[in-house]
PDB file of C-alpha atoms in Angstrom:
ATOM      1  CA  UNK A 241     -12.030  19.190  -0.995  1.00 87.00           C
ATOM      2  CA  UNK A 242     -13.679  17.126  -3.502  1.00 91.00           C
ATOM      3  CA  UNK A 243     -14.140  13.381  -4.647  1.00 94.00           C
ATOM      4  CA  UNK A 244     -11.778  12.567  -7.794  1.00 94.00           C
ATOM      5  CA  UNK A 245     -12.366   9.491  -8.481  1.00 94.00           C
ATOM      6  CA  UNK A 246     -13.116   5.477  -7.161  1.00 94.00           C
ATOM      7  CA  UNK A 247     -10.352   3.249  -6.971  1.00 94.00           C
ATOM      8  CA  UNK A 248     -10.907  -0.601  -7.033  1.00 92.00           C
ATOM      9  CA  UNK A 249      -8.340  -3.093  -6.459  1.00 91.00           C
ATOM     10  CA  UNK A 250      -8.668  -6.758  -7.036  1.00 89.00           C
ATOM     11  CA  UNK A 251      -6.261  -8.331  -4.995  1.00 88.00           C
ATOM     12  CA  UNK A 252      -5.540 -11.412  -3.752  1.00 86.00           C
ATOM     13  CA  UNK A 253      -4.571 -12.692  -0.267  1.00 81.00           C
ATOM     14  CA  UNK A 254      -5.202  -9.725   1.707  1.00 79.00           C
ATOM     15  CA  UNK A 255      -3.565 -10.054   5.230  1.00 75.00           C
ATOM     16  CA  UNK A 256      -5.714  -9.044   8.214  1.00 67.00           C
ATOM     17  CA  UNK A 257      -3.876  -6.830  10.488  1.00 57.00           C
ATOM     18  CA  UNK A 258      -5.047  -5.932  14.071  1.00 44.00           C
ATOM     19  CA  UNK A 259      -4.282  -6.467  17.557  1.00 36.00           C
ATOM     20  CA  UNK A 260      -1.721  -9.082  18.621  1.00 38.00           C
ATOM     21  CA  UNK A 261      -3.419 -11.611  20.528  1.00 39.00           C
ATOM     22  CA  UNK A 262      -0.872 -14.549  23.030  1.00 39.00           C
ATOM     23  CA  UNK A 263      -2.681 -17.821  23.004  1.00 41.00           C
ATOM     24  CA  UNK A 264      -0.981 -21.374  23.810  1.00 37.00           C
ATOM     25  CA  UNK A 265      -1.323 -24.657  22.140  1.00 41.00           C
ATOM     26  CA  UNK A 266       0.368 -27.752  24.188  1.00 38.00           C
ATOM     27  CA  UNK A 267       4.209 -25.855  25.398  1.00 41.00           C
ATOM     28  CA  UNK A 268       4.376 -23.683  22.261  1.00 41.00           C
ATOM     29  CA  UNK A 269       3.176 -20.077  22.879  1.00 41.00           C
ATOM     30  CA  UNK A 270       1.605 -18.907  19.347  1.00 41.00           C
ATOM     31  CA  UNK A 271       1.001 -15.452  17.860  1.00 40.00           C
ATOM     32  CA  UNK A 272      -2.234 -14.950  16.061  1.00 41.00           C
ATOM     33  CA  UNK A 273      -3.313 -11.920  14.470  1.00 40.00           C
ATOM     34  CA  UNK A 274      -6.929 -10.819  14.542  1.00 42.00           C
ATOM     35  CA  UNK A 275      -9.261  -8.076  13.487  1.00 41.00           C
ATOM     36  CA  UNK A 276      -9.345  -5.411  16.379  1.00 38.00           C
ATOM     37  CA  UNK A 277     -12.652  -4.753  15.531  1.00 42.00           C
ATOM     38  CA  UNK A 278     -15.697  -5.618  12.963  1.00 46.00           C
ATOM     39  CA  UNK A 279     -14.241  -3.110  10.343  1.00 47.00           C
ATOM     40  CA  UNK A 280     -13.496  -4.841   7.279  1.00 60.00           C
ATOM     41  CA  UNK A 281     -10.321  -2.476   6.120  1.00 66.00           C
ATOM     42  CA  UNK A 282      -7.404  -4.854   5.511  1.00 71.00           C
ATOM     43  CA  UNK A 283      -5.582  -2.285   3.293  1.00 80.00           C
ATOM     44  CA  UNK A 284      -5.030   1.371   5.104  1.00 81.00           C
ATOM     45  CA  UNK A 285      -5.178   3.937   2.657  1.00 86.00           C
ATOM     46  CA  UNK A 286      -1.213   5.326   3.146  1.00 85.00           C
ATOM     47  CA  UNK A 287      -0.373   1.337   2.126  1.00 87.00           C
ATOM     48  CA  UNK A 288      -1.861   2.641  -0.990  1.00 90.00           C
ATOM     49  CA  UNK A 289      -0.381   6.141  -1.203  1.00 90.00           C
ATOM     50  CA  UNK A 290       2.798   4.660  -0.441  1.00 89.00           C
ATOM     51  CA  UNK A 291       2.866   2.328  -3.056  1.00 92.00           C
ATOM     52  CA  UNK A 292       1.367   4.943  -5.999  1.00 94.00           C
ATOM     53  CA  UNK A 293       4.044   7.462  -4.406  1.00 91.00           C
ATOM     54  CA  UNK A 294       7.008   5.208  -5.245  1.00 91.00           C
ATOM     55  CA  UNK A 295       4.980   4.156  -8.324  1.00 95.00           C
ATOM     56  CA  UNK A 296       4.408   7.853  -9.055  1.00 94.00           C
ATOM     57  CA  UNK A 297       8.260   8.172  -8.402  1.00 92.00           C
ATOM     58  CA  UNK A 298       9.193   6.212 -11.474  1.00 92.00           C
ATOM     59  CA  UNK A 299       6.973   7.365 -13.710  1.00 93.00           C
ATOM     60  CA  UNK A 300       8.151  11.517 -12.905  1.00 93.00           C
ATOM     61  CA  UNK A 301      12.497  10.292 -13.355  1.00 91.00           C
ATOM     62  CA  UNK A 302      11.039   8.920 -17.032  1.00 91.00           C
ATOM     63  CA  UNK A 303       8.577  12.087 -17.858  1.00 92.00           C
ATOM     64  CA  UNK A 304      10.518  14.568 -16.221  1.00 93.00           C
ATOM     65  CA  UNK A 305       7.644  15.702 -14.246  1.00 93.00           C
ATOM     66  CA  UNK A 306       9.307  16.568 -10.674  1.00 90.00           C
ATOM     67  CA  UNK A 307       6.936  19.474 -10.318  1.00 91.00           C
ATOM     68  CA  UNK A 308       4.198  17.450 -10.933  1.00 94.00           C
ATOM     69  CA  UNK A 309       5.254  14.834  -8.813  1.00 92.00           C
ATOM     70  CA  UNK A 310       5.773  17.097  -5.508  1.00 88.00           C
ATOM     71  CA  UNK A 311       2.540  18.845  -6.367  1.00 92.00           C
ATOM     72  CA  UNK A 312       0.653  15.234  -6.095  1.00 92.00           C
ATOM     73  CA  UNK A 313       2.396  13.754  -3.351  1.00 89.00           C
ATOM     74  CA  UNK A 314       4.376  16.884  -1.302  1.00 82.00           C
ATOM     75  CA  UNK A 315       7.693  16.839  -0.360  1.00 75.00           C
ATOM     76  CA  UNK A 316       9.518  13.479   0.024  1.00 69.00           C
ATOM     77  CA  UNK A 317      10.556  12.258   3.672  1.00 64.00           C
ATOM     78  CA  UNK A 318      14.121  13.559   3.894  1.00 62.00           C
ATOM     79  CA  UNK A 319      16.819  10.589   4.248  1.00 62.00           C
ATOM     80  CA  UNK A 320      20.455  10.708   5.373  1.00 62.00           C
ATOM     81  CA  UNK A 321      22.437  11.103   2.997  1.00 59.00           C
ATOM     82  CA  UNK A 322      25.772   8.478   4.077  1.00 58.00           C
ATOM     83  CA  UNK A 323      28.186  10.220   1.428  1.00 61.00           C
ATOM     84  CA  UNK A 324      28.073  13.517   3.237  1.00 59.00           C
ATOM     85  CA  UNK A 325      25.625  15.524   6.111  1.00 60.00           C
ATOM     86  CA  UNK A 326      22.203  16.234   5.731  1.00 66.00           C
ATOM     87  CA  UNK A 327      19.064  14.632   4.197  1.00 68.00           C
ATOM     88  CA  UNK A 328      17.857  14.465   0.158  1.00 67.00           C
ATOM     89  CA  UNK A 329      14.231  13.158  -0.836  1.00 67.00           C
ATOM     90  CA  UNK A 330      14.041   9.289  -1.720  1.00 71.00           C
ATOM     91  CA  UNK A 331      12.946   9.938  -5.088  1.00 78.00           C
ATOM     92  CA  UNK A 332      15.100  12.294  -7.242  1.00 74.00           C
ATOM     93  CA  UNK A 333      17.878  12.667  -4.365  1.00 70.00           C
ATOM     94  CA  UNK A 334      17.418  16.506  -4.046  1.00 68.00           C
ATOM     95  CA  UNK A 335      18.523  17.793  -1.058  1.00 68.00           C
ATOM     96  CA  UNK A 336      15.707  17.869   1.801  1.00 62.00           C
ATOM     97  CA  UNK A 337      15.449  19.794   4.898  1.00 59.00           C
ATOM     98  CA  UNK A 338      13.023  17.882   6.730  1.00 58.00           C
ATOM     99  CA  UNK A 339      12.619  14.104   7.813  1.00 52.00           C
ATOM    100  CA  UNK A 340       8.704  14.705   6.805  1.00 53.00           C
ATOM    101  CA  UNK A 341       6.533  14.488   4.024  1.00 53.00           C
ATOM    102  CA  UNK A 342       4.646  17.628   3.209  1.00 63.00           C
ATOM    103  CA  UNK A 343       0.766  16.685   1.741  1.00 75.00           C
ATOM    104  CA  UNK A 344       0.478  17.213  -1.664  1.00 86.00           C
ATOM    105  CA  UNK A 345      -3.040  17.431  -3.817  1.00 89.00           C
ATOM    106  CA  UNK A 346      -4.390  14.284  -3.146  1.00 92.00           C
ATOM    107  CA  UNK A 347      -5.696  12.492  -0.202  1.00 90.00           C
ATOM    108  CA  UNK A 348      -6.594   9.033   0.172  1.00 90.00           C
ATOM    109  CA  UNK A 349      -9.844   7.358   1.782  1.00 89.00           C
ATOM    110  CA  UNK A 350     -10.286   3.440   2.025  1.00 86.00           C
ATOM    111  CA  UNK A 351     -13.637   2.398   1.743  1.00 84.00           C
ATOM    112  CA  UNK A 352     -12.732  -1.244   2.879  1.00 75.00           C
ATOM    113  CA  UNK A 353     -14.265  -4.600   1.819  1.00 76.00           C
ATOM    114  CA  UNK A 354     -17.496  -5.896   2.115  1.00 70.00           C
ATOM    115  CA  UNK A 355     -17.744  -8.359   4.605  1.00 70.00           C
ATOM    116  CA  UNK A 356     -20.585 -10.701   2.940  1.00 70.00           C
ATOM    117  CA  UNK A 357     -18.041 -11.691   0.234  1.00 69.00           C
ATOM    118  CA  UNK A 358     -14.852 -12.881   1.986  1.00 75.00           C
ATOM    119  CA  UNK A 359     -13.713 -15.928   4.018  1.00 76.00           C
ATOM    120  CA  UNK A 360     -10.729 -15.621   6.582  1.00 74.00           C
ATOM    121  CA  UNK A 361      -8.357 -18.012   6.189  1.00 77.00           C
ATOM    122  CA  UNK A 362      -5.385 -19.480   9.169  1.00 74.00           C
ATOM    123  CA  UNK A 363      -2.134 -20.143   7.993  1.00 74.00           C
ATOM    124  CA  UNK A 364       0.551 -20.669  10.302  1.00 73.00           C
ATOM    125  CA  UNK A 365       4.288 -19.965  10.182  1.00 71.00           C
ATOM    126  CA  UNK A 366       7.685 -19.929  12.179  1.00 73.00           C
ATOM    127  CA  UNK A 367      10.653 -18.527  13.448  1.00 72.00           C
ATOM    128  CA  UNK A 368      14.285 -19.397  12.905  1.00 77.00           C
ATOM    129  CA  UNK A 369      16.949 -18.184  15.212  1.00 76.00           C
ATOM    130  CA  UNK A 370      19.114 -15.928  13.144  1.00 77.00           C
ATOM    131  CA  UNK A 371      22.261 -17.476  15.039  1.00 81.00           C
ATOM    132  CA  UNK A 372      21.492 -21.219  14.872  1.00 80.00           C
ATOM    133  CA  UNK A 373      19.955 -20.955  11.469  1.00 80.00           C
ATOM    134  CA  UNK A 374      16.816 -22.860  13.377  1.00 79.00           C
ATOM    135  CA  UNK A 375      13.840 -22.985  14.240  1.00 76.00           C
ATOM    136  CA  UNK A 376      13.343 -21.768  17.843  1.00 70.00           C
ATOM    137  CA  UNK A 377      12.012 -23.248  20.576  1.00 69.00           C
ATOM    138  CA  UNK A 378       8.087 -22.424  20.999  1.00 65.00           C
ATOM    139  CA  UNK A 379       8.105 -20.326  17.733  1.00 68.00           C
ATOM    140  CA  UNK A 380       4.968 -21.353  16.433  1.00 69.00           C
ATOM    141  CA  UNK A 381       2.745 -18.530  15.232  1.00 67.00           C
ATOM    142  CA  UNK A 382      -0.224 -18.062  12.981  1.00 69.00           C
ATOM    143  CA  UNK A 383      -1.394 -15.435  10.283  1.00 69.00           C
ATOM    144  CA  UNK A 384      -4.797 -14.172   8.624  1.00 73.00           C
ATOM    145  CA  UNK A 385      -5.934 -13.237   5.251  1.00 75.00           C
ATOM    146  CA  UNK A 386      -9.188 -12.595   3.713  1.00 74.00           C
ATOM    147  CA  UNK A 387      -9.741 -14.794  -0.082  1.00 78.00           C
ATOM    148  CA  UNK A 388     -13.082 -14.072  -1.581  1.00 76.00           C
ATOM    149  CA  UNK A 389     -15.793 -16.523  -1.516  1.00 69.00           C
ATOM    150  CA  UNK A 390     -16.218 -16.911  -5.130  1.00 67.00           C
ATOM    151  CA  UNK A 391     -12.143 -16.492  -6.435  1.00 72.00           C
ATOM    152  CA  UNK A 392      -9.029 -15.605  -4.382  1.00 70.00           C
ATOM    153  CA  UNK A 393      -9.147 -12.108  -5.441  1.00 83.00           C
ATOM    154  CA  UNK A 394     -10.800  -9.588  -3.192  1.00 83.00           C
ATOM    155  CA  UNK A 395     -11.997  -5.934  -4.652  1.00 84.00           C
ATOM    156  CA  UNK A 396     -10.611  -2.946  -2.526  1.00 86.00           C
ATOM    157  CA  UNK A 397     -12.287  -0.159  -2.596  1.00 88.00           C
ATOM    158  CA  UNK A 398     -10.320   3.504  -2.058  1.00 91.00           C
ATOM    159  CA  UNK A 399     -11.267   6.952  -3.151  1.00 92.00           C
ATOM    160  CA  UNK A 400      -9.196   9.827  -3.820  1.00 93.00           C
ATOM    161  CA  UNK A 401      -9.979  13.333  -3.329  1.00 93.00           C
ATOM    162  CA  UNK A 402      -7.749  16.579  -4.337  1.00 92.00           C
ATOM    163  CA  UNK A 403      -7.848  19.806  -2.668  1.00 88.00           C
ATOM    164  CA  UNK A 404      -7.091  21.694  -5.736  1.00 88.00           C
ATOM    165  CA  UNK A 405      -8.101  20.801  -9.477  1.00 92.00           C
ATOM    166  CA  UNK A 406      -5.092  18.811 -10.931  1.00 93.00           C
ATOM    167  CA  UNK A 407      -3.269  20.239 -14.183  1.00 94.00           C
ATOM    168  CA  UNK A 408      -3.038  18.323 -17.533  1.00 95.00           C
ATOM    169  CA  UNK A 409       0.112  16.586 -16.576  1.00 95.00           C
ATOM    170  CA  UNK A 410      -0.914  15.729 -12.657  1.00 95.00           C
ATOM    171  CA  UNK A 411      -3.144  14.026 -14.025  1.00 95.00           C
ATOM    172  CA  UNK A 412      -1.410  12.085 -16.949  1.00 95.00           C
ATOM    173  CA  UNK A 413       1.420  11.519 -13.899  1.00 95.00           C
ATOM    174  CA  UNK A 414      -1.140  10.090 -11.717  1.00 96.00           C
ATOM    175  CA  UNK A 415      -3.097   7.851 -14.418  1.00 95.00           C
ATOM    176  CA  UNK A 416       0.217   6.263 -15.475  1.00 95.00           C
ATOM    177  CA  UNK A 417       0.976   5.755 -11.583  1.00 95.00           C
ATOM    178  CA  UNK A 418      -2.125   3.958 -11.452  1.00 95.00           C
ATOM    179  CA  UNK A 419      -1.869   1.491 -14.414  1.00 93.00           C
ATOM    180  CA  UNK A 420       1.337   0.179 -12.985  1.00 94.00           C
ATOM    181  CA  UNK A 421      -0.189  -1.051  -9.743  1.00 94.00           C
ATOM    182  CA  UNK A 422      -1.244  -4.037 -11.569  1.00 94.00           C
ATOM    183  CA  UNK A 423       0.603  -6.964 -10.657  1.00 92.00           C
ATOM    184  CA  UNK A 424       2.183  -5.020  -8.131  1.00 93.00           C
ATOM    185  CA  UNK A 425       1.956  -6.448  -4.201  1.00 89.00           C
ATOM    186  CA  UNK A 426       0.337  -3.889  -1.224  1.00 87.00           C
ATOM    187  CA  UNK A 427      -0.313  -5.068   2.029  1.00 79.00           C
ATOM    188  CA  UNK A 428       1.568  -7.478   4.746  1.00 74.00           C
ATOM    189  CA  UNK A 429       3.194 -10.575   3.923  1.00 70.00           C
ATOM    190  CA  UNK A 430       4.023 -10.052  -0.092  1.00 75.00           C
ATOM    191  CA  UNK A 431       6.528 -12.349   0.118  1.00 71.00           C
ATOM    192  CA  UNK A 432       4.729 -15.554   1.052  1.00 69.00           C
ATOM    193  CA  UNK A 433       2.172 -14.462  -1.883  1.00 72.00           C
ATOM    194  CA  UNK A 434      -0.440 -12.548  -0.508  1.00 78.00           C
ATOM    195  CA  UNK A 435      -1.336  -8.886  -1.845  1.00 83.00           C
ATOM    196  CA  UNK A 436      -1.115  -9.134  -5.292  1.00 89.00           C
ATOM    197  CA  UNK A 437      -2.692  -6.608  -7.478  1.00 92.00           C
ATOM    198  CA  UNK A 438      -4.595  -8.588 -10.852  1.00 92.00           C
ATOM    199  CA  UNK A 439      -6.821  -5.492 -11.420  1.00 93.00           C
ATOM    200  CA  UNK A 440      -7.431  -1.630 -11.255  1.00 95.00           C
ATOM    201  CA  UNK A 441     -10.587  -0.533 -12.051  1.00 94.00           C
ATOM    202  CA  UNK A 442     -11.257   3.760 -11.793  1.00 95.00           C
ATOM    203  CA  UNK A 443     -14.754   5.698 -12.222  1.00 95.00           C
ATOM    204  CA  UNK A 444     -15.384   7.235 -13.810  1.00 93.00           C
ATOM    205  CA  UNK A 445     -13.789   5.130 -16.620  1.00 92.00           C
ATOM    206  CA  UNK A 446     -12.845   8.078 -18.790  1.00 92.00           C
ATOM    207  CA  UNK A 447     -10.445  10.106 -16.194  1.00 93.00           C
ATOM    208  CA  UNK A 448      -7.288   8.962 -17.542  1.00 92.00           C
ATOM    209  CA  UNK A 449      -8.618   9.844 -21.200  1.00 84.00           C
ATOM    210  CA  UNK A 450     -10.382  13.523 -20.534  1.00 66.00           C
ATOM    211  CA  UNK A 451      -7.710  16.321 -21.378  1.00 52.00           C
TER     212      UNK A 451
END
């Protein structure tokens, strides 16, 4: 195995996921998430192999690089098929004899965030009874996220590592997979605004332009 490359991603909002913690305020019981520990790793590095995967995904259906793609990422998780028995991979519907992913050439390794330059903020939110179309009774519940001390965006450090030396077009796959994460969401809570992706910075600079 060897190092790749950095990966830096300036995001913004980045929920803080950890244990589930019961407190009580007045009669209405309230969820808040906190860190489990004092590691600062908001992001887990398969949220970001997910999200290049189906990123990745695209990018093979418009190059025609299927090879390529299962050499990066392995075999796709096999899902049911509802048309007829058995399973096919999620991204060019082959069919698929497992319910697994097999690794591929890469692996992923967050480095997390440092904790000097980020502020945890308390937002809190509700529940509505899927029946009544209301809120429910004592459904009061908080969430985290981390904004930087000096902007909202927060820089997210990963690295990736390959286990074998990536051909010509692995690598022009995976450099195209990369530019579209900007402006793309990772993380929890996307859709109240948090996770967005305003940058991707890679070292060393050149990788996408060698070969």
């Amino acid at each position: 195995m060897r190092k790749l490359l950095d990966l830096e991603l300036l995001v913004e909002k980045v929920l803080i996921g950890g244990d589930m913690n019961r407190t009580f305020k007045v009669k209405n019981p309230a969820t808040l998430i906190q860190m489990a520990n004092e590691n600062v790793t908001p992001i887990p590095a398969s949220s970001l192999k997910g999200l290049l995967r189906y990123l990745a995904c695209i990018a093979a259906r418009r190059m025609n690089m299927k090879k390529e793609y299962f050499e990066l990422f392995g075999q796709d998780v096999g899902v049911r098929d509802s048309r007829e028995s058995g399973l096919r991979d999620r991204c060019f519907g082959d069919k698929a004899s497992r319910y697994f992913n097999m690794h591929g050439k890469i692996v992923f390794v967050n480095k997390g965030v440092s904790k000097n330059s980020i502020v945890p903020i308390v937002n809190p939110g509700i529940s509505i009874d899927p029946v009544t179309r209301r809120v429910k009774e004592g459904s009061l519940w908080f969430y985290q996220y981390y904004t930087s001390k000096v902007s909202e965006a927060i820089p997210v450090r990963f690295e990736i590592w390959v286990n074998n030396d990536l051909s010509v077009n692995e690598r022009k796959l995976l450099c195209y997979a990369l530019k579209l994460l900007k402006h793309r969401e990772i993380g929890g809570r996307v859709t109240v605004g948090l996770g967005r992706i305003v940058d991707v910075k890679i070292t060393p600079e050149n990788f996408c332009s060698e070969g």
